[in-house]
Short mmCIF file of C-alpha atoms and ligand atoms in Angstrom, two decimals:
data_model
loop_
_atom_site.label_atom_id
_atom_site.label_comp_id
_atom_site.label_asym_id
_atom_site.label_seq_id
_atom_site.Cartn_x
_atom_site.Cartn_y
_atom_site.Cartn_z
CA UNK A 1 -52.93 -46.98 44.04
CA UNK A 2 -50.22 -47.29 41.46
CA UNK A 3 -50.18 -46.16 37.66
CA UNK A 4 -51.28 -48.99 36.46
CA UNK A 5 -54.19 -50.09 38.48
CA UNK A 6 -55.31 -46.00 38.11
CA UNK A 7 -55.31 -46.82 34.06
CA UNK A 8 -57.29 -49.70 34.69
CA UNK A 9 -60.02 -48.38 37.04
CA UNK A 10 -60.31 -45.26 35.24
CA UNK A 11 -61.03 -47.33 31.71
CA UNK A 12 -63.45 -49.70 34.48
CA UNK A 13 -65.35 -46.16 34.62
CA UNK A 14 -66.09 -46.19 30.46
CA UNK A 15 -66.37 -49.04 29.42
CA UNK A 16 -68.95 -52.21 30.87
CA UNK A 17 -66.93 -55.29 31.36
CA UNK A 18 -66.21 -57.09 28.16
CA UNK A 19 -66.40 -53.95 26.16
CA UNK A 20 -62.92 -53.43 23.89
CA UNK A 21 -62.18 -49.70 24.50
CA UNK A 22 -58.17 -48.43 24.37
CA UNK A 23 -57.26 -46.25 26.92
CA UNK A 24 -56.70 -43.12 25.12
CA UNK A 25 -55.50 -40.84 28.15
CA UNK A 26 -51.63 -40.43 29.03
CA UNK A 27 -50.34 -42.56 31.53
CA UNK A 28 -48.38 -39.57 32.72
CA UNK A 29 -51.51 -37.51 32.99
CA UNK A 30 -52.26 -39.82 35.72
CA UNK A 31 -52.05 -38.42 39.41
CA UNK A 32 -54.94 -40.05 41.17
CA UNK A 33 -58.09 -41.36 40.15
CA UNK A 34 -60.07 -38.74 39.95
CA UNK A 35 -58.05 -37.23 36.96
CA UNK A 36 -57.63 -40.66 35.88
CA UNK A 37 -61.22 -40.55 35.18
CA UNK A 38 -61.01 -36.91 34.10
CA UNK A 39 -58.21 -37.85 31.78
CA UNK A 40 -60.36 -41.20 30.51
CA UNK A 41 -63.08 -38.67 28.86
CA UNK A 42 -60.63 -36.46 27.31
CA UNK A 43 -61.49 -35.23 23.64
CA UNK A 44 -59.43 -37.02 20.74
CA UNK A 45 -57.60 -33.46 20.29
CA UNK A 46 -55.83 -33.78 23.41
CA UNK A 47 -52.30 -34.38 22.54
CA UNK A 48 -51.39 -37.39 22.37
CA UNK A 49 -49.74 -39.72 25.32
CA UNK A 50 -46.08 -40.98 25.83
CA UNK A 51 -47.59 -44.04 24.86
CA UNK A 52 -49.26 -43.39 21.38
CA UNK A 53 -45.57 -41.52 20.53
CA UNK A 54 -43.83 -44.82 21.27
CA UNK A 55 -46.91 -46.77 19.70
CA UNK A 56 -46.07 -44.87 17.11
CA UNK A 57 -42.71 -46.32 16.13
CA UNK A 58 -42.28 -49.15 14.53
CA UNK A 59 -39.64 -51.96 15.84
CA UNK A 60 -36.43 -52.35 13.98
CA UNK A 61 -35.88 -56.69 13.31
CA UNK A 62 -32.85 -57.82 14.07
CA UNK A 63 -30.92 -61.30 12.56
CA UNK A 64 -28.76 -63.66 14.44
CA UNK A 65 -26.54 -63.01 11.78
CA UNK A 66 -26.50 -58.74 12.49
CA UNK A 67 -26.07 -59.28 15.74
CA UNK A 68 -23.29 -61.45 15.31
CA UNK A 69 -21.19 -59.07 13.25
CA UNK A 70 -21.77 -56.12 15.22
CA UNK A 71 -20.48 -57.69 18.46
CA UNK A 72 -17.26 -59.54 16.58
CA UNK A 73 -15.13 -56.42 16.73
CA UNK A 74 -16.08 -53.88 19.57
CA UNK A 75 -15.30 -50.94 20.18
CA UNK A 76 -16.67 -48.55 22.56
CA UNK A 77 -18.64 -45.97 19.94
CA UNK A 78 -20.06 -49.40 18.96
CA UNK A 79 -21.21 -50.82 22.51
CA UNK A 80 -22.43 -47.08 23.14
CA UNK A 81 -24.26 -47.97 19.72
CA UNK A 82 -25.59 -50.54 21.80
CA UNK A 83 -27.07 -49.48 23.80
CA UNK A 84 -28.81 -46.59 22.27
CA UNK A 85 -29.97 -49.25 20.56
CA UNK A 86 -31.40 -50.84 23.27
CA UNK A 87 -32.55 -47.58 24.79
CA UNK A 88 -34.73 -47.04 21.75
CA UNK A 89 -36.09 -50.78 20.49
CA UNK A 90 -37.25 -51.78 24.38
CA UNK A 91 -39.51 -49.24 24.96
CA UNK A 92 -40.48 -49.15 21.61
CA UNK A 93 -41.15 -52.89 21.75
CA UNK A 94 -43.00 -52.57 25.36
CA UNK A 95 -45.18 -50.26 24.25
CA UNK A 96 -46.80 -52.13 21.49
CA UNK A 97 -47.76 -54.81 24.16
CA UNK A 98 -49.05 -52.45 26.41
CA UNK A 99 -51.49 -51.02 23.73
CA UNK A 100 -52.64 -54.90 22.93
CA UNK A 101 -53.32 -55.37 26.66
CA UNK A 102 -55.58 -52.32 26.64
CA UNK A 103 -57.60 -53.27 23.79
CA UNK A 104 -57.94 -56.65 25.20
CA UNK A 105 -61.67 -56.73 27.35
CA UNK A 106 -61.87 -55.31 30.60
CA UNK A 107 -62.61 -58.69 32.74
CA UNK A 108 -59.43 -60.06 30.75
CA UNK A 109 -57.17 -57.21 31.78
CA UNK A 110 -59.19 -57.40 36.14
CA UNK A 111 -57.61 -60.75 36.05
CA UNK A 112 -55.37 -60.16 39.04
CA UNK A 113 -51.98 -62.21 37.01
CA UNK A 114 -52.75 -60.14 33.56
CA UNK A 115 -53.01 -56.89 35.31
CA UNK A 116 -49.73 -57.52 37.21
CA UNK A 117 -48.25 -58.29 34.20
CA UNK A 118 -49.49 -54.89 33.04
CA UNK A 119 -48.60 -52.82 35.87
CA UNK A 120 -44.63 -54.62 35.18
CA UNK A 121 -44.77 -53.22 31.47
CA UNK A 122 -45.89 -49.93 32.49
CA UNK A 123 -43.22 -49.10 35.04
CA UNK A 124 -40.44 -50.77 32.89
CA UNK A 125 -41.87 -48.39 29.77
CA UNK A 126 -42.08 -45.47 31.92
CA UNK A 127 -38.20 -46.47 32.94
CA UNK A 128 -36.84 -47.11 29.42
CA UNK A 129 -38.23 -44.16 28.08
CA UNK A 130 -37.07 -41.61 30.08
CA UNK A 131 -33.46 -42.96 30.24
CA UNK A 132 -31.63 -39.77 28.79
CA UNK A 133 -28.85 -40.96 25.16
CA UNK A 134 -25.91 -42.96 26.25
CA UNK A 135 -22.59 -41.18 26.07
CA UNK A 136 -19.92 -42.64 27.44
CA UNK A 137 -19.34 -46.28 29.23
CA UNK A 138 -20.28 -44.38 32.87
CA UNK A 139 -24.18 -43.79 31.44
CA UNK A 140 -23.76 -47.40 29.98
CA UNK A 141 -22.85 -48.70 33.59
CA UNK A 142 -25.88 -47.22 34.75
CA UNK A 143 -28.05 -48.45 32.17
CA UNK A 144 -27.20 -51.86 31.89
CA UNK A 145 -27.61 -52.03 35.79
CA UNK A 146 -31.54 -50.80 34.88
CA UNK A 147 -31.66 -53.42 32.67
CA UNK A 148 -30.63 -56.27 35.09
CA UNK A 149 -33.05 -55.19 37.07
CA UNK A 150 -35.60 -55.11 34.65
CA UNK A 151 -35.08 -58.36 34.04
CA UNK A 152 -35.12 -60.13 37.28
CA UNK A 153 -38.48 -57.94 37.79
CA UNK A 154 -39.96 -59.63 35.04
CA UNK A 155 -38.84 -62.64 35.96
CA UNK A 156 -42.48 -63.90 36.95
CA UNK A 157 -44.26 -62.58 33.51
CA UNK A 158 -44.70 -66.09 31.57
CA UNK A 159 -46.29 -67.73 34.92
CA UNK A 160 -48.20 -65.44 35.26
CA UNK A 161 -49.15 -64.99 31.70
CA UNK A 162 -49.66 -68.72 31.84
CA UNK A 163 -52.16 -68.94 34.73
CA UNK A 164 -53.96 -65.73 33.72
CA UNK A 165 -54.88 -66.75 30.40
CA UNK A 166 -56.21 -70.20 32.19
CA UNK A 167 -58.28 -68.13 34.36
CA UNK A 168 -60.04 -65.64 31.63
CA UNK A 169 -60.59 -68.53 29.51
CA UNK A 170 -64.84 -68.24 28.43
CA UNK A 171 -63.76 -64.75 28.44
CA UNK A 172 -62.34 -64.73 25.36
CA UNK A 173 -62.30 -66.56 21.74
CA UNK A 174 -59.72 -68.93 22.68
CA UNK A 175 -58.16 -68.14 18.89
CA UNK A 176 -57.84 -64.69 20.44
CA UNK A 177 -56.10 -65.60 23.53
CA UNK A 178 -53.63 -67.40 21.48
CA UNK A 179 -52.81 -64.97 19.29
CA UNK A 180 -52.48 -62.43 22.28
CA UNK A 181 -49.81 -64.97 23.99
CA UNK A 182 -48.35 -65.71 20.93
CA UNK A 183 -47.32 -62.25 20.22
CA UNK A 184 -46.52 -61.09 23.68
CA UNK A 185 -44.73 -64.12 23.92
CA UNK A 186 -42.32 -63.52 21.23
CA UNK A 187 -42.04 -59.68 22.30
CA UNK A 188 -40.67 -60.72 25.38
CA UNK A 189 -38.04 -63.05 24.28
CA UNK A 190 -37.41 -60.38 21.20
CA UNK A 191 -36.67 -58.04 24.29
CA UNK A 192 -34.94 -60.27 26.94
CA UNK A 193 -32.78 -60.93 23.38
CA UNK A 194 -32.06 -57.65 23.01
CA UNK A 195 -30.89 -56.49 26.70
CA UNK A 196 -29.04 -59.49 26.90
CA UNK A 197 -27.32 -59.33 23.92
CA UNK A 198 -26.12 -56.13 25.29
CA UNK A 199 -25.09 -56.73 28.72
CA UNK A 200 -22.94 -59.76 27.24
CA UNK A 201 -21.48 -57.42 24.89
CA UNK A 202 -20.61 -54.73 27.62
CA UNK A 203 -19.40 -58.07 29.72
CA UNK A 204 -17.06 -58.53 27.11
CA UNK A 205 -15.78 -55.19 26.47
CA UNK A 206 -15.34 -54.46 30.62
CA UNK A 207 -13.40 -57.90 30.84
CA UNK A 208 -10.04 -58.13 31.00
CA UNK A 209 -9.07 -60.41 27.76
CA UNK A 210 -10.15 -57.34 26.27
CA UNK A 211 -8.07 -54.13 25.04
CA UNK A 212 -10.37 -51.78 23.87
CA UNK A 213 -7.61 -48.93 22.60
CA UNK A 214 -6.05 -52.08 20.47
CA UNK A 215 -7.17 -52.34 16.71
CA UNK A 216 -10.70 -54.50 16.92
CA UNK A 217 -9.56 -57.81 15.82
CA UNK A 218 -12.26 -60.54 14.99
CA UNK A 219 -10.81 -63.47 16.13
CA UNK A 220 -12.09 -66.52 13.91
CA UNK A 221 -11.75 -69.23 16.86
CA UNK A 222 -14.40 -67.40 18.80
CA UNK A 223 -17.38 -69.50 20.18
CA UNK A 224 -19.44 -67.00 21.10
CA UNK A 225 -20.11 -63.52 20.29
CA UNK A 226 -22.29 -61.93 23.46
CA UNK A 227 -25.72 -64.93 24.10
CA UNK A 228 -25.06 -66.18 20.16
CA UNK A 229 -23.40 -69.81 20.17
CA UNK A 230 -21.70 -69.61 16.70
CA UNK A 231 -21.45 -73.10 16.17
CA UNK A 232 -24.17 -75.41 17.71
CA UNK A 233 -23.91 -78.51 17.02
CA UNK A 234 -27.24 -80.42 16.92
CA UNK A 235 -26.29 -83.71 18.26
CA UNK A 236 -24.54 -82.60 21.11
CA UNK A 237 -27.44 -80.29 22.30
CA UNK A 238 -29.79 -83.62 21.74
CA UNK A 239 -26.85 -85.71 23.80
CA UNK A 240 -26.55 -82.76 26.50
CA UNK A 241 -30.44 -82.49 26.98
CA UNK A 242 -31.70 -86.01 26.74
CA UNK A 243 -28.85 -86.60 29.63
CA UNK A 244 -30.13 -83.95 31.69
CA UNK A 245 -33.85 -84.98 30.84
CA UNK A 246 -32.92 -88.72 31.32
CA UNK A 247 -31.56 -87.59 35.22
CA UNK A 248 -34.59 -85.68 35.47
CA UNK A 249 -37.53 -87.93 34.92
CA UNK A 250 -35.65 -90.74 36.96
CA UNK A 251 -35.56 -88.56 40.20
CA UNK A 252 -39.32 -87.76 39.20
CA UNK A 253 -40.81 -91.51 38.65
CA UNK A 254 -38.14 -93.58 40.97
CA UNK A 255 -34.23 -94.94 39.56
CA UNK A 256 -36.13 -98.12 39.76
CA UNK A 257 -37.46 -96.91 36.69
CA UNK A 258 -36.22 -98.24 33.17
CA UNK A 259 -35.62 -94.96 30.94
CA UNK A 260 -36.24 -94.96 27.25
CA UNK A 261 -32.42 -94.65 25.73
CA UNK A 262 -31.63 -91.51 23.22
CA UNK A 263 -30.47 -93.27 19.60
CA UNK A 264 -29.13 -89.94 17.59
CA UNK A 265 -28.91 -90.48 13.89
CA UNK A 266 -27.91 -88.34 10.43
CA UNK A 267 -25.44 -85.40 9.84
CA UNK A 268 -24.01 -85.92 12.87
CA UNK A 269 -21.59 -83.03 12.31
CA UNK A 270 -24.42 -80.15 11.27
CA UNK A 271 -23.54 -76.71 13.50
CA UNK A 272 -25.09 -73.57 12.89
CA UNK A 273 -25.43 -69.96 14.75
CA UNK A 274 -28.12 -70.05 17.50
CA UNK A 275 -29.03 -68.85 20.86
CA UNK A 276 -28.23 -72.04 23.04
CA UNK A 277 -30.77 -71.28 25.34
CA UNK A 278 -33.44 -71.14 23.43
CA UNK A 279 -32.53 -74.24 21.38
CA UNK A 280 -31.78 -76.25 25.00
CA UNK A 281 -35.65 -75.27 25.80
CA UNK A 282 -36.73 -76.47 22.87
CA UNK A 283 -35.48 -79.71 22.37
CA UNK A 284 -35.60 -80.53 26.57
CA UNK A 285 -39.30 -79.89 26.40
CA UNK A 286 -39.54 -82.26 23.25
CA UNK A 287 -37.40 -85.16 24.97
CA UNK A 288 -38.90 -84.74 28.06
CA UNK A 289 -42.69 -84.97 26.06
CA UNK A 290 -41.41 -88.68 24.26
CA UNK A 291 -39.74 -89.71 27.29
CA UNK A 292 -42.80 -89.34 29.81
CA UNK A 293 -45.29 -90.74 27.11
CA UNK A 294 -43.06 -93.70 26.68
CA UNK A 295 -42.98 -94.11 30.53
CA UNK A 296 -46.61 -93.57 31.01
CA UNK A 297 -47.65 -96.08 28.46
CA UNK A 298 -45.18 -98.89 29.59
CA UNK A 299 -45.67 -98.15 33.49
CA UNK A 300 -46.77 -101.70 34.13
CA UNK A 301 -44.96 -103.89 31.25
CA UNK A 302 -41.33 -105.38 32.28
CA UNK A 303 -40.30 -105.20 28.61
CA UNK A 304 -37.45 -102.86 27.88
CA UNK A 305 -38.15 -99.40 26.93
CA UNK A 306 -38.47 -98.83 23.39
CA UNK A 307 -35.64 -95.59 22.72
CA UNK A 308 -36.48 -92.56 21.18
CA UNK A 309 -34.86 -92.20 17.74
CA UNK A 310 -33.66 -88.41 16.84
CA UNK A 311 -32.42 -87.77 13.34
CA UNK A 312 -30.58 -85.14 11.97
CA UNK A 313 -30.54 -84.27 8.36
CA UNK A 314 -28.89 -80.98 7.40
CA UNK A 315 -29.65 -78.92 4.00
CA UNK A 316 -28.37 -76.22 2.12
CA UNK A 317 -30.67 -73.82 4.80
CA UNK A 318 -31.90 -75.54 7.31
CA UNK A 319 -30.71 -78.10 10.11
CA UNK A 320 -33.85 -80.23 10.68
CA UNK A 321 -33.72 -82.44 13.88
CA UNK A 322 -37.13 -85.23 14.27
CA UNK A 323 -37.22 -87.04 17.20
CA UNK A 324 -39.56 -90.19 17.09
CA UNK A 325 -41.03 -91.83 20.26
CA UNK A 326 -43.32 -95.21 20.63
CA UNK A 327 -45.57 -93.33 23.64
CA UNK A 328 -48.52 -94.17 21.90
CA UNK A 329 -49.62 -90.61 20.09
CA UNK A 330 -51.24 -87.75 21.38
CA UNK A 331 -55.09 -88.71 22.71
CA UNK A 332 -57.56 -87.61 19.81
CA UNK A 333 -59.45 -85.06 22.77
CA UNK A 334 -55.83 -83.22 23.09
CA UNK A 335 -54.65 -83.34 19.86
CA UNK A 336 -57.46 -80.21 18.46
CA UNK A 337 -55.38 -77.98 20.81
CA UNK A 338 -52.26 -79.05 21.09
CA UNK A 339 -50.93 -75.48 20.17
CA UNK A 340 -53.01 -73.72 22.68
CA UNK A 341 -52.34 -71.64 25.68
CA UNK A 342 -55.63 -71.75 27.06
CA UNK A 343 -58.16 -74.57 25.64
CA UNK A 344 -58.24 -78.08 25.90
CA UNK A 345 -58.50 -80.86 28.32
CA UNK A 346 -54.75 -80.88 29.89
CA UNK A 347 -55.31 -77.06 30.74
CA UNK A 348 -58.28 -78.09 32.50
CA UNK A 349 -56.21 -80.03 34.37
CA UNK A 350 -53.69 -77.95 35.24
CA UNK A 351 -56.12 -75.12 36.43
CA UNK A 352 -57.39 -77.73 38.57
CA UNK A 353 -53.68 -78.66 40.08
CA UNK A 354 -52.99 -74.97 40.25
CA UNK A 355 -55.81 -74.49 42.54
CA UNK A 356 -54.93 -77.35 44.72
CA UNK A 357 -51.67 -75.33 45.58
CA UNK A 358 -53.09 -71.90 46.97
CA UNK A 359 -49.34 -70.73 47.74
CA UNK A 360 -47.93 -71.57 44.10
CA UNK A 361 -50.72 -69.08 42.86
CA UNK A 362 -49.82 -66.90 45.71
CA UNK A 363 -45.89 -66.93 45.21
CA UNK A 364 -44.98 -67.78 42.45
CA UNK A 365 -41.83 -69.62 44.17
CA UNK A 366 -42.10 -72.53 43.00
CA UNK A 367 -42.78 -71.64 39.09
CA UNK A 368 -39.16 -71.74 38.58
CA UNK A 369 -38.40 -68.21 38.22
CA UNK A 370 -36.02 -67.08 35.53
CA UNK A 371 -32.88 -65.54 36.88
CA UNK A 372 -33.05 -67.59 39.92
CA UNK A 373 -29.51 -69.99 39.65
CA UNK A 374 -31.24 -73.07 42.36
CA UNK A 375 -33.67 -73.15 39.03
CA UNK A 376 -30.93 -74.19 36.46
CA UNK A 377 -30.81 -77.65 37.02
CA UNK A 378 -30.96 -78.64 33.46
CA UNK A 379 -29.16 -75.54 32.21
CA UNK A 380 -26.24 -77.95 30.31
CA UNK A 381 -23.71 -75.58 28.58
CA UNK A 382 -21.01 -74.14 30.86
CA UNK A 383 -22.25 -70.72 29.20
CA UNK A 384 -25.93 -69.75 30.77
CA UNK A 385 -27.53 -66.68 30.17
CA UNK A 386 -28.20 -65.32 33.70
CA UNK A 387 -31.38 -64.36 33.38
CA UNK A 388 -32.81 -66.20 30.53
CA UNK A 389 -35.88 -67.54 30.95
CA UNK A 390 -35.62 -70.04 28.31
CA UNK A 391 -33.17 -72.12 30.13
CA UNK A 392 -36.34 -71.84 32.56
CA UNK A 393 -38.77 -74.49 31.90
CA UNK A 394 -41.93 -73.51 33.16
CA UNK A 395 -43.98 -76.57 33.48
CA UNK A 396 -40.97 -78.67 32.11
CA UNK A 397 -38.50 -81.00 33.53
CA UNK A 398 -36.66 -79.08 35.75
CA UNK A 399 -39.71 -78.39 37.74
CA UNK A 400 -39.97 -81.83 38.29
CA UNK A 401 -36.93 -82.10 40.62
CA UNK A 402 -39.26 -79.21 43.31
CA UNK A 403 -42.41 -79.84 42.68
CA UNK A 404 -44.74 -83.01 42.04
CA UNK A 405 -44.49 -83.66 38.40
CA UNK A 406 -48.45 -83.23 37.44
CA UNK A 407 -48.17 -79.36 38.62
CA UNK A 408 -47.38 -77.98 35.13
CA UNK A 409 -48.50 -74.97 33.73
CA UNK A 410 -48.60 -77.23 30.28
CA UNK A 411 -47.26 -74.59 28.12
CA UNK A 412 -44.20 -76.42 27.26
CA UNK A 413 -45.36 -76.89 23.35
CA UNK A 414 -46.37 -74.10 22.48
CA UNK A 415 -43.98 -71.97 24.33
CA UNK A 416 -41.54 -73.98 22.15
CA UNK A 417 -43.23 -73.29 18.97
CA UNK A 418 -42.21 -69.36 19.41
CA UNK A 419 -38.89 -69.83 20.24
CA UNK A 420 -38.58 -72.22 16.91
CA UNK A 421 -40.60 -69.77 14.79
CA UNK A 422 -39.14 -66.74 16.50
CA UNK A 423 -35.60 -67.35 14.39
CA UNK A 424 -37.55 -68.23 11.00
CA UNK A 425 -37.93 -71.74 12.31
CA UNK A 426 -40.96 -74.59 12.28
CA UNK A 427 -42.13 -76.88 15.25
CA UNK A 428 -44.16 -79.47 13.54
CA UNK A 429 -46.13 -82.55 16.09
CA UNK A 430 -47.08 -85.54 13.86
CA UNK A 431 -49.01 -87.82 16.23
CA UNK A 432 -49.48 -91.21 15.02
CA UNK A 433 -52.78 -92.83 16.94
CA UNK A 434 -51.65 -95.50 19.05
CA UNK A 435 -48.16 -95.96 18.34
CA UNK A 436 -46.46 -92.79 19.02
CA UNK A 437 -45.14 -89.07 17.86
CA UNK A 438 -42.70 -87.65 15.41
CA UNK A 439 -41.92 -83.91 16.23
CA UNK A 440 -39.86 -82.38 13.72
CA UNK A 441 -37.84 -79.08 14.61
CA UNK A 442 -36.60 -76.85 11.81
CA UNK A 443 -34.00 -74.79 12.14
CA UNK A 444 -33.09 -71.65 9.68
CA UNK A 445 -28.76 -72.43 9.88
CA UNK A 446 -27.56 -69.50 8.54
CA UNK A 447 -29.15 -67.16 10.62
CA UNK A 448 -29.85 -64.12 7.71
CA UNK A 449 -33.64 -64.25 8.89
CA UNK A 450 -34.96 -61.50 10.56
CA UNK A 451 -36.42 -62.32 14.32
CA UNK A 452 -40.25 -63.19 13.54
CA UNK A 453 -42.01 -60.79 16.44
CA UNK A 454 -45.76 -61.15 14.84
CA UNK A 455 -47.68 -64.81 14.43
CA UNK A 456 -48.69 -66.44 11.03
CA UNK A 457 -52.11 -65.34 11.44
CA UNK A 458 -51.02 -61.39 12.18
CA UNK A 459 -48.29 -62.11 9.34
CA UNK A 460 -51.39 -63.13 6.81
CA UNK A 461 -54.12 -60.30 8.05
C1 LIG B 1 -39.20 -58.58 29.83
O1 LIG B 1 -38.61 -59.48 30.38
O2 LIG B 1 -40.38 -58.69 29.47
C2 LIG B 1 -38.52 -57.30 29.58
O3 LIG B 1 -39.04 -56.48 28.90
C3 LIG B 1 -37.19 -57.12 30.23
C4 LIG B 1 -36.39 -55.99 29.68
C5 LIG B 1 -35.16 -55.75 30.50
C6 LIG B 1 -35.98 -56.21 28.30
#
């Protein structure tokens, strides 16, 4: 039996299912199950675990804008900076999500797609950690190729996370499970930032445009500095996706099909800093949303499609980007939990689609697996993160081109609520009953806000 499982069985052995206990026994004092269990009863004086040290810390925010700056001129003290930076923040950061897993209730963490998510955090923790300082670009060689394989091992998580929290759901307050997703969502893209950020960086430096032993120059033409697109510009990330989208939904429903048209409107000219990816995810997942309610609700009417109308208006702070459909609005029984990652009558659904397809659940292969290239159909920009899951749309449009297009996890929204807040942003839905939605996307455009890794509600306790 691995680590993991071990943890879990021995805290099985103290606590009645549903009871909240943390495990307070080291992970590394772990051999077998019997000291598991031995280790599970240990008095509080017992020094503490690996993990409570690294709960211990607290994580170090970062800003678009920091990030930006530190990669524009590099050297190799500062990718060696780097990546002790990384070497610290990711375990740091993985270890605060392990200790919320272990407080969640024990029938949560038995779920068989939670606990595998569990067992991934623990090995990559116990990895991380014990990765000795880096010294010179050899040890930085080595670690980046732990952290590319870090990554495509995780490449499953938000599936699973996704169908796990579907399965517990009675288990839990629903608020609860939100909040849980919510902030182990964000850690994970706070992370996946992080490690890729670096392995771009150390991409750079090993490539051969660059001379390290030559002054650092920051050259103002750049586009990008490591995953950081320095000057997106809104409409052309609307024009990009609602192509892609467009393609997408006509292979899905038939090229018979008439397709709503994109009208794009406003300060056509607004760029800011962002991480393409992550923007691309967003505003797919919102096209794709107008576009499929305005097909749904004119299925059988021979009148032209009514387009979607996107507006961009940009302000001293903030590039704000609406995009207005005629689908109808959101159904009054949906619209309560809209924001959820567990409740509500289209998860329902989807459970009930997931179970129809035993080897999906079994898998995973066709939940469009981050890090897997046949999945980046609707990837646009020539420069794609290579493992990025948010060019992954789990239960988005790109899944419609393998799989029938009602199998979605359904996480789409809210998944693209923490990307927008995760950069100081807002996702606001506006349904209007009957005649259709207005989603409004904020974005913060100068990127001085820190990365947002707790929710409102944790922000407010
Ligand atoms: C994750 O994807 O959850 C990770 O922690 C990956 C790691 C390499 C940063």
């Amino acid at each position: 039996m691995n680590v993991g499982k071990r943890a879990l069985f021995a805290c099985s052995r103290q606590c009645r299912a549903g009871a909240r206990v943390p495990l307070q026994f080291s992970i590394r004092a772990v051999p077998s199950r019997r000291h598991a269990h031995a280790a599970a009863v240990a008095p509080a004086w017992r020094p503490s675990s690996a993990l409570d040290e690294w709960v211990q810390r607290e994580a170090r925010p970062i800003s678009l804008r920091q990030l930006t700056f530190f990669g524009r001129s590099l050297t190799e003290s500062r990718l060696l900076d780097s990546a002790n930076y990384c070497r610290l923040e990711l375990p740091t950061r993985i270890a605060h999500r392990l200790r919320d897993i272990q407080t969640l209730p024990y029938v949560v963490v038995a779920n068989p797609h939670l606990a595998h998510v569990y067992e991934l955090y623990l090995r990559a923790f116990e990895r991380f950690r014990r990765f000795p300082e880096i010294r010179s670009l050899d040890d930085n060689d080595k670690y980046c190729k732990v952290l590319e394989e870090t990554l495509k091992e995780h490449a499953t998580v938000i599936p699973r996370l996704a169908i796990g929290v579907l399965e517990v759901r009675g288990l839990m307050k629903p608020e609860e499970t939100d909040k849980f997703m919510n902030t182990i969502l964000r850690s994970r893209i706070s992370r996946r930032v992080i490690a890729e950020q670096h392995l771009a960086l150390t991409e750079t430096f090993n490539s051969p445009w660059h001379f390290p032993h030559a002054q650092p120059m920051h050259d103002p033409n750049a586009e990008s500095v490591g995953e950081i697109f320095l000057r997106c510009n809104a409409k052309e990330i609307v024009e990009r996706c609602g192509r892609t989208t467009q393609d997408l939904v006509k292979r899905a429903y038939g090229a018979h099909l008439d397709i709503p048209e994109i009208h794009i409107n406003g300060h056509l000219d607004a760029t800011f800093p962002y991480i393409l990816s992550h923007l691309e995810y967003i505003v797919g997942e919102l096209l794709r949303n107008s576009i499929q309610a305005v097909i749904e609700q004119r299925r059988f009417k021979d009148a032209k499609p009514p387009p979607i109308e996107v507006l961009i208006c940009e302000t001293a702070q903030h590039v704000i980007i609406r995009i207005s459909d005629q689908g109808g609005g959101i159904p009054n029984e949906v619209l309560p939990h809209l924001w959820s990652f567990s409740k509500g009558p289209r998860r329902e659904r989807r459970l009930e689609n997931l179970a129809r397809v035993p080897k999906l659940l079994g898998t995973m292969q066709e939940l469009h697996v981050p890090g897997d290239a046949s999945h980046e159909a609707h990837r646009t920009h020539a420069k794609k993160s290579k493992y990025s899951d948010s060019g992954q749309q789990y239960g988005s449009l790109t899944s419609l081109t393998s799989r029938p297009p009602d199998l979605r996890l359904g996480i789409g929204l809210p998944m693209s609520r923490v990307y927008s807040e995760y950069w100081a942003g807002s996702l606001e839905i506006h349904s209007l009953e009957g005649f259709g939605v207005d989603a409004f996307l904020q974005i913060s455009k100068l990127g001085n806000k820190n990365e947002r890794l707790t929710t409102r509600a944790t922000m407010d306790a």
